[in-house]
PDB file of C-alpha atoms in Angstrom:
ATOM      1  CA  GLU A   1      12.719   8.917 -17.264  1.00 93.00           C
ATOM      2  CA  VAL A   2      12.980   5.602 -15.569  1.00 95.00           C
ATOM      3  CA  GLN A   3       9.406   4.010 -15.087  1.00 97.00           C
ATOM      4  CA  LEU A   4       8.994   0.679 -13.194  1.00 98.00           C
ATOM      5  CA  VAL A   5       5.459  -0.818 -13.105  1.00 98.00           C
ATOM      6  CA  GLU A   6       4.577  -3.680 -11.063  1.00 98.00           C
ATOM      7  CA  SER A   7       1.504  -5.990 -11.467  1.00 98.00           C
ATOM      8  CA  GLY A   8       0.381  -9.333 -10.592  1.00 98.00           C
ATOM      9  CA  GLY A   9      -0.473  -9.130  -6.929  1.00 97.00           C
ATOM     10  CA  GLY A  10      -3.612 -10.357  -5.512  1.00 97.00           C
ATOM     11  CA  LEU A  11      -5.035 -12.698  -2.729  1.00 98.00           C
ATOM     12  CA  VAL A  12      -3.928 -16.080  -2.702  1.00 98.00           C
ATOM     13  CA  LYS A  13      -4.177 -19.064  -0.020  1.00 98.00           C
ATOM     14  CA  PRO A  14      -1.237 -20.327   1.920  1.00 98.00           C
ATOM     15  CA  GLY A  15       0.736 -22.857  -0.284  1.00 98.00           C
ATOM     16  CA  GLU A  16      -0.287 -21.377  -3.474  1.00 98.00           C
ATOM     17  CA  SER A  17       1.765 -19.414  -6.049  1.00 98.00           C
ATOM     18  CA  LEU A  18       1.722 -16.162  -7.662  1.00 98.00           C
ATOM     19  CA  ARG A  19       4.018 -14.432 -10.442  1.00 98.00           C
ATOM     20  CA  LEU A  20       4.572 -10.702 -10.151  1.00 98.00           C
ATOM     21  CA  SER A  21       5.703  -8.699 -13.366  1.00 98.00           C
ATOM     22  CA  CYS A  22       7.715  -5.539 -13.423  1.00 98.00           C
ATOM     23  CA  ALA A  23       7.431  -3.653 -16.923  1.00 97.00           C
ATOM     24  CA  ALA A  24      10.580  -1.386 -17.106  1.00 97.00           C
ATOM     25  CA  SER A  25      10.878   1.676 -19.580  1.00 95.00           C
ATOM     26  CA  GLY A  26      13.029   4.670 -19.964  1.00 95.00           C
ATOM     27  CA  PHE A  27      16.273   2.749 -19.739  1.00 92.00           C
ATOM     28  CA  ILE A  28      17.974  -0.161 -21.370  1.00 89.00           C
ATOM     29  CA  LEU A  29      17.067  -3.205 -18.949  1.00 90.00           C
ATOM     30  CA  ASN A  30      19.496  -5.386 -20.807  1.00 91.00           C
ATOM     31  CA  ASN A  31      22.221  -3.626 -18.820  1.00 91.00           C
ATOM     32  CA  ALA A  32      20.713  -3.394 -15.609  1.00 96.00           C
ATOM     33  CA  TRP A  33      20.890  -5.198 -12.408  1.00 97.00           C
ATOM     34  CA  MET A  34      17.288  -5.447 -10.803  1.00 98.00           C
ATOM     35  CA  SER A  35      15.999  -6.393  -7.448  1.00 98.00           C
ATOM     36  CA  TRP A  36      12.748  -6.939  -5.394  1.00 98.00           C
ATOM     37  CA  VAL A  37      12.260  -5.330  -1.928  1.00 98.00           C
ATOM     38  CA  ARG A  38       9.026  -6.072   0.074  1.00 98.00           C
ATOM     39  CA  GLN A  39       7.376  -4.326   3.031  1.00 98.00           C
ATOM     40  CA  ALA A  40       4.619  -5.954   5.048  1.00 98.00           C
ATOM     41  CA  PRO A  41       1.607  -3.804   6.179  1.00 97.00           C
ATOM     42  CA  GLY A  42       2.851  -1.396   8.776  1.00 95.00           C
ATOM     43  CA  ARG A  43       6.391  -2.757   8.680  1.00 96.00           C
ATOM     44  CA  GLY A  44       9.749  -2.025   7.475  1.00 97.00           C
ATOM     45  CA  LEU A  45      11.463  -2.691   4.103  1.00 98.00           C
ATOM     46  CA  GLU A  46      12.942  -6.091   3.434  1.00 98.00           C
ATOM     47  CA  TRP A  47      15.318  -7.164   0.628  1.00 97.00           C
ATOM     48  CA  VAL A  48      13.944 -10.223  -1.254  1.00 98.00           C
ATOM     49  CA  GLY A  49      16.512 -10.659  -3.871  1.00 97.00           C
ATOM     50  CA  ARG A  50      18.211  -9.407  -7.051  1.00 97.00           C
ATOM     51  CA  ILE A  51      19.431 -10.555 -10.430  1.00 97.00           C
ATOM     52  CA  LYS A  52      22.468  -9.622 -12.384  1.00 97.00           C
ATOM     53  CA  SER A  53      22.343  -8.231 -16.107  1.00 96.00           C
ATOM     54  CA  LYS A  54      22.759 -11.148 -18.529  1.00 93.00           C
ATOM     55  CA  THR A  55      26.009  -9.534 -19.705  1.00 93.00           C
ATOM     56  CA  ASP A  56      27.192 -10.162 -15.793  1.00 94.00           C
ATOM     57  CA  GLY A  57      25.866 -13.476 -15.830  1.00 94.00           C
ATOM     58  CA  GLY A  58      22.320 -13.223 -15.239  1.00 95.00           C
ATOM     59  CA  THR A  59      22.384 -14.951 -11.897  1.00 96.00           C
ATOM     60  CA  PRO A  60      19.963 -14.303  -9.054  1.00 97.00           C
ATOM     61  CA  ASP A  61      20.642 -14.173  -5.302  1.00 97.00           C
ATOM     62  CA  TYR A  62      17.894 -14.313  -2.499  1.00 97.00           C
ATOM     63  CA  ALA A  63      17.301 -13.388   1.116  1.00 96.00           C
ATOM     64  CA  ALA A  64      16.980 -16.529   3.461  1.00 95.00           C
ATOM     65  CA  PRO A  65      13.202 -16.213   4.174  1.00 96.00           C
ATOM     66  CA  VAL A  66      12.327 -16.749   0.436  1.00 98.00           C
ATOM     67  CA  LYS A  67      15.432 -18.859  -0.795  1.00 97.00           C
ATOM     68  CA  GLY A  68      14.096 -21.922  -2.512  1.00 97.00           C
ATOM     69  CA  ARG A  69      10.390 -20.536  -2.832  1.00 98.00           C
ATOM     70  CA  PHE A  70      11.042 -17.572  -4.900  1.00 98.00           C
ATOM     71  CA  THR A  71      12.579 -17.182  -8.262  1.00 98.00           C
ATOM     72  CA  ILE A  72      13.717 -14.026  -9.879  1.00 98.00           C
ATOM     73  CA  SER A  73      13.796 -13.941 -13.730  1.00 97.00           C
ATOM     74  CA  ARG A  74      14.018 -11.448 -16.578  1.00 97.00           C
ATOM     75  CA  ASP A  75      12.859 -11.032 -20.299  1.00 96.00           C
ATOM     76  CA  ASP A  76      15.091  -8.362 -21.665  1.00 95.00           C
ATOM     77  CA  SER A  77      13.404  -8.709 -25.002  1.00 94.00           C
ATOM     78  CA  GLN A  78      10.051  -7.889 -23.192  1.00 95.00           C
ATOM     79  CA  ASN A  79      11.665  -5.155 -20.678  1.00 95.00           C
ATOM     80  CA  THR A  80       9.975  -7.035 -18.001  1.00 97.00           C
ATOM     81  CA  LEU A  81      11.279  -8.532 -14.717  1.00 97.00           C
ATOM     82  CA  PHE A  82       9.439 -11.369 -12.718  1.00 98.00           C
ATOM     83  CA  LEU A  83       9.123 -12.826  -9.385  1.00 98.00           C
ATOM     84  CA  GLN A  84       7.625 -16.397  -9.218  1.00 98.00           C
ATOM     85  CA  MET A  85       6.585 -17.035  -5.692  1.00 98.00           C
ATOM     86  CA  ASN A  86       5.674 -20.629  -4.711  1.00 98.00           C
ATOM     87  CA  SER A  87       4.696 -22.240  -1.361  1.00 98.00           C
ATOM     88  CA  LEU A  88       3.202 -18.944  -0.177  1.00 98.00           C
ATOM     89  CA  LYS A  89       3.073 -18.233   3.564  1.00 98.00           C
ATOM     90  CA  THR A  90       0.959 -15.713   5.497  1.00 98.00           C
ATOM     91  CA  GLU A  91       4.308 -13.962   6.283  1.00 97.00           C
ATOM     92  CA  ASP A  92       4.807 -13.235   2.592  1.00 98.00           C
ATOM     93  CA  THR A  93       1.946 -10.587   2.635  1.00 98.00           C
ATOM     94  CA  ALA A  94       3.554  -7.388   1.647  1.00 98.00           C
ATOM     95  CA  VAL A  95       3.696  -4.753  -1.032  1.00 98.00           C
ATOM     96  CA  TYR A  96       6.339  -5.975  -3.507  1.00 98.00           C
ATOM     97  CA  TYR A  97       8.542  -3.193  -5.257  1.00 98.00           C
ATOM     98  CA  CYS A  98      10.549  -3.647  -8.183  1.00 98.00           C
ATOM     99  CA  THR A  99      13.899  -1.677  -8.229  1.00 98.00           C
ATOM    100  CA  THR A 100      16.939  -1.115 -10.352  1.00 97.00           C
ATOM    101  CA  TYR A 101      20.041  -2.119  -8.352  1.00 96.00           C
ATOM    102  CA  THR A 102      23.453  -0.853  -8.350  1.00 94.00           C
ATOM    103  CA  SER A 103      26.404  -1.455  -5.706  1.00 90.00           C
ATOM    104  CA  GLY A 104      23.933  -2.529  -2.922  1.00 91.00           C
ATOM    105  CA  TYR A 105      21.369   0.084  -3.408  1.00 96.00           C
ATOM    106  CA  SER A 106      18.106   0.697  -5.254  1.00 97.00           C
ATOM    107  CA  ARG A 107      18.004   3.730  -7.328  1.00 96.00           C
ATOM    108  CA  ASP A 108      14.617   3.618  -9.009  1.00 97.00           C
ATOM    109  CA  TRP A 109      11.418   2.269  -7.525  1.00 98.00           C
ATOM    110  CA  GLY A 110       8.079   0.918  -8.847  1.00 98.00           C
ATOM    111  CA  GLN A 111       4.860   1.943  -6.949  1.00 98.00           C
ATOM    112  CA  GLY A 112       4.422  -1.628  -5.746  1.00 98.00           C
ATOM    113  CA  THR A 113       2.130  -4.491  -5.954  1.00 98.00           C
ATOM    114  CA  LEU A 114       0.195  -5.801  -2.961  1.00 98.00           C
ATOM    115  CA  VAL A 115       0.334  -9.555  -2.257  1.00 98.00           C
ATOM    116  CA  ILE A 116      -2.004 -10.999   0.392  1.00 98.00           C
ATOM    117  CA  VAL A 117      -1.789 -14.398   1.559  1.00 98.00           C
ATOM    118  CA  SER A 118      -4.643 -15.471   3.436  1.00 97.00           C
ATOM    119  CA  SER A 119      -6.878 -18.322   3.953  1.00 96.00           C
TER     120      SER A 119
ATOM    121  CA  GLN B   1      21.276 -11.986   8.116  1.00 63.00           C
ATOM    122  CA  SER B   2      19.781  -9.561  10.959  1.00 74.00           C
ATOM    123  CA  ALA B   3      18.320  -6.340  10.314  1.00 89.00           C
ATOM    124  CA  LEU B   4      20.207  -3.081  10.925  1.00 97.00           C
ATOM    125  CA  THR B   5      19.529  -1.179  14.207  1.00 97.00           C
ATOM    126  CA  GLN B   6      17.886   2.072  13.701  1.00 98.00           C
ATOM    127  CA  PRO B   7      15.899   4.254  16.547  1.00 98.00           C
ATOM    128  CA  PRO B   8      12.415   4.025  15.954  1.00 97.00           C
ATOM    129  CA  SER B   9      11.771   7.847  16.182  1.00 97.00           C
ATOM    130  CA  ALA B  10      13.573  10.938  15.771  1.00 98.00           C
ATOM    131  CA  SER B  11      12.264  14.627  15.902  1.00 97.00           C
ATOM    132  CA  GLY B  12      13.460  18.360  15.444  1.00 97.00           C
ATOM    133  CA  SER B  13      12.046  21.619  15.041  1.00 97.00           C
ATOM    134  CA  PRO B  14      11.950  23.320  11.535  1.00 97.00           C
ATOM    135  CA  GLY B  15      15.582  24.781  10.788  1.00 97.00           C
ATOM    136  CA  GLN B  16      17.279  22.205  13.293  1.00 97.00           C
ATOM    137  CA  SER B  17      19.303  19.299  12.489  1.00 98.00           C
ATOM    138  CA  VAL B  18      18.583  15.899  13.162  1.00 98.00           C
ATOM    139  CA  THR B  19      20.808  12.701  12.797  1.00 98.00           C
ATOM    140  CA  ILE B  20      19.461   9.187  12.562  1.00 98.00           C
ATOM    141  CA  SER B  21      21.758   6.270  13.285  1.00 98.00           C
ATOM    142  CA  CYS B  22      22.088   2.850  11.697  1.00 98.00           C
ATOM    143  CA  THR B  23      24.118   0.399  13.555  1.00 98.00           C
ATOM    144  CA  GLY B  24      25.027  -3.064  11.890  1.00 97.00           C
ATOM    145  CA  THR B  25      28.235  -5.189  12.235  1.00 96.00           C
ATOM    146  CA  SER B  26      31.786  -5.447  10.639  1.00 95.00           C
ATOM    147  CA  SER B  27      29.828  -8.019   8.138  1.00 95.00           C
ATOM    148  CA  ASP B  28      27.685  -5.458   6.877  1.00 96.00           C
ATOM    149  CA  VAL B  29      28.031  -1.489   7.529  1.00 97.00           C
ATOM    150  CA  GLY B  30      31.660  -1.810   8.871  1.00 96.00           C
ATOM    151  CA  GLY B  31      32.929  -4.108   6.193  1.00 96.00           C
ATOM    152  CA  TYR B  32      31.674  -2.186   3.067  1.00 96.00           C
ATOM    153  CA  ASN B  33      31.079   1.402   1.728  1.00 97.00           C
ATOM    154  CA  TYR B  34      27.798   0.328   0.542  1.00 97.00           C
ATOM    155  CA  VAL B  35      25.211   1.851   2.925  1.00 98.00           C
ATOM    156  CA  SER B  36      22.228   3.622   1.485  1.00 98.00           C
ATOM    157  CA  TRP B  37      19.304   5.714   2.833  1.00 98.00           C
ATOM    158  CA  TYR B  38      15.607   5.913   1.586  1.00 98.00           C
ATOM    159  CA  GLN B  39      12.988   8.214   2.448  1.00 98.00           C
ATOM    160  CA  GLN B  40       9.279   6.747   2.549  1.00 98.00           C
ATOM    161  CA  HIS B  41       6.257   9.244   2.857  1.00 98.00           C
ATOM    162  CA  PRO B  42       3.088   7.493   3.806  1.00 97.00           C
ATOM    163  CA  GLY B  43       1.420   5.401   1.021  1.00 96.00           C
ATOM    164  CA  LYS B  44       4.439   6.119  -1.290  1.00 97.00           C
ATOM    165  CA  ALA B  45       7.261   4.170  -2.804  1.00 98.00           C
ATOM    166  CA  PRO B  46      10.658   4.615  -0.888  1.00 98.00           C
ATOM    167  CA  LYS B  47      13.034   7.128  -2.467  1.00 98.00           C
ATOM    168  CA  LEU B  48      17.025   6.879  -2.604  1.00 98.00           C
ATOM    169  CA  MET B  49      18.283   9.687  -0.687  1.00 98.00           C
ATOM    170  CA  ILE B  50      21.995   8.740  -0.016  1.00 98.00           C
ATOM    171  CA  SER B  51      24.049   5.861  -1.830  1.00 97.00           C
ATOM    172  CA  GLU B  52      27.470   4.362  -0.964  1.00 97.00           C
ATOM    173  CA  VAL B  53      27.464   6.030   2.530  1.00 97.00           C
ATOM    174  CA  SER B  54      27.664   9.642   1.440  1.00 98.00           C
ATOM    175  CA  LYS B  55      26.806  10.184  -2.144  1.00 98.00           C
ATOM    176  CA  ARG B  56      23.615  12.129  -2.864  1.00 98.00           C
ATOM    177  CA  PRO B  57      21.578  11.629  -6.041  1.00 96.00           C
ATOM    178  CA  SER B  58      20.883  14.312  -8.300  1.00 95.00           C
ATOM    179  CA  GLY B  59      17.757  16.185  -7.184  1.00 95.00           C
ATOM    180  CA  VAL B  60      18.295  15.402  -3.395  1.00 97.00           C
ATOM    181  CA  PRO B  61      18.719  18.567  -1.502  1.00 97.00           C
ATOM    182  CA  ASP B  62      22.123  19.148   0.056  1.00 96.00           C
ATOM    183  CA  ARG B  63      20.484  19.275   3.491  1.00 97.00           C
ATOM    184  CA  PHE B  64      20.680  15.384   3.368  1.00 98.00           C
ATOM    185  CA  SER B  65      24.006  14.097   4.079  1.00 98.00           C
ATOM    186  CA  GLY B  66      25.385  10.620   5.146  1.00 98.00           C
ATOM    187  CA  SER B  67      28.581   9.417   6.936  1.00 98.00           C
ATOM    188  CA  LYS B  68      29.853   6.252   8.522  1.00 98.00           C
ATOM    189  CA  SER B  69      32.153   5.281  11.553  1.00 97.00           C
ATOM    190  CA  GLY B  70      32.879   1.966  12.219  1.00 97.00           C
ATOM    191  CA  ASN B  71      29.871  -0.321  12.299  1.00 97.00           C
ATOM    192  CA  THR B  72      27.444   2.785  12.656  1.00 98.00           C
ATOM    193  CA  ALA B  73      26.326   4.880   9.524  1.00 98.00           C
ATOM    194  CA  SER B  74      24.374   8.092   9.949  1.00 98.00           C
ATOM    195  CA  LEU B  75      21.997  10.398   8.086  1.00 98.00           C
ATOM    196  CA  THR B  76      21.731  14.141   8.953  1.00 98.00           C
ATOM    197  CA  VAL B  77      19.048  16.217   7.989  1.00 98.00           C
ATOM    198  CA  SER B  78      20.017  19.798   8.372  1.00 97.00           C
ATOM    199  CA  GLY B  79      17.709  22.771   8.078  1.00 97.00           C
ATOM    200  CA  LEU B  80      14.545  20.659   8.830  1.00 98.00           C
ATOM    201  CA  GLN B  81      11.491  21.360   6.695  1.00 97.00           C
ATOM    202  CA  ALA B  82       8.090  20.161   7.141  1.00 97.00           C
ATOM    203  CA  GLU B  83       8.279  17.964   3.945  1.00 97.00           C
ATOM    204  CA  ASP B  84      11.107  15.988   5.592  1.00 98.00           C
ATOM    205  CA  GLU B  85       8.642  14.400   7.976  1.00 98.00           C
ATOM    206  CA  ALA B  86       8.697  10.834   6.834  1.00 98.00           C
ATOM    207  CA  ASP B  87       9.945   7.268   7.695  1.00 98.00           C
ATOM    208  CA  TYR B  88      13.789   6.771   6.805  1.00 98.00           C
ATOM    209  CA  TYR B  89      15.501   3.343   6.147  1.00 98.00           C
ATOM    210  CA  CYS B  90      19.186   2.507   6.071  1.00 98.00           C
ATOM    211  CA  SER B  91      20.345  -0.352   3.809  1.00 98.00           C
ATOM    212  CA  SER B  92      23.814  -1.999   3.643  1.00 97.00           C
ATOM    213  CA  TYR B  93      25.257  -4.674   1.317  1.00 96.00           C
ATOM    214  CA  ALA B  94      26.142  -7.702   3.791  1.00 95.00           C
ATOM    215  CA  GLY B  95      28.448  -9.802   1.587  1.00 91.00           C
ATOM    216  CA  SER B  96      27.459 -12.855  -0.128  1.00 89.00           C
ATOM    217  CA  ASN B  97      25.360 -11.050  -2.437  1.00 91.00           C
ATOM    218  CA  ILE B  98      22.773 -10.202   0.300  1.00 95.00           C
ATOM    219  CA  VAL B  99      21.505  -6.604   1.200  1.00 97.00           C
ATOM    220  CA  VAL B 100      19.984  -5.821   4.740  1.00 97.00           C
ATOM    221  CA  PHE B 101      17.783  -3.178   5.731  1.00 98.00           C
ATOM    222  CA  GLY B 102      17.217  -1.179   9.168  1.00 98.00           C
ATOM    223  CA  GLY B 103      13.953  -1.274  10.890  1.00 97.00           C
ATOM    224  CA  GLY B 104      13.144   2.339   9.998  1.00 97.00           C
ATOM    225  CA  THR B 105      13.006   5.496  11.852  1.00 98.00           C
ATOM    226  CA  LYS B 106       9.850   7.764  11.883  1.00 98.00           C
ATOM    227  CA  LEU B 107      11.169  11.449  11.565  1.00 98.00           C
ATOM    228  CA  THR B 108       8.847  13.903  12.920  1.00 98.00           C
ATOM    229  CA  VAL B 109       9.175  17.787  12.361  1.00 97.00           C
ATOM    230  CA  LEU B 110       7.766  19.397  15.500  1.00 94.00           C
TER     231      LEU B 110
END
């Protein structure tokens, strides 16, 4: 059974940084493309970005609102996906979900981790 | 990239059918057969219901079906049940390695 467990969320001030982790189990992370999706309180889903498997190049791509501030990376040896978030803004406040990614869709989702950016 | 357009709400009585639309452009919905639909109950993570326009993952009831015509995709829920009451989101690949979501539709079972 696929399991994705996010961690690392919390309360930070505008301009600060935070790194989220996603521990994967039940499948071979090596072969998987992965993504991050976020949801601001009371709002809809917003795609953050995705990273290809290492065998497919391992390159990330990002949505415009986070490009240049967020970095997606992976450590397949640790079965872990990361989201490094720098220069955080209040509008980045959201629950962040880690997902498996295939052909433009997210099959498996974690339970999410809440990030609050507030002074 | 602009979000896809969904009606904010939809409703139906138990046993009825409801269709939720998702309108994009030729750069996303109309340009690729990579439309997906997600169900989200309050306080829970989203769940994939339909991928690649009309494919139903294992375990999703066949009461859920997806289709697309031009720049508009649709999710139809037949034989509505109380547990179908949830928020539904569409999503589409939008080229240049980007994905866009719709604003979501709250489905109420009357």
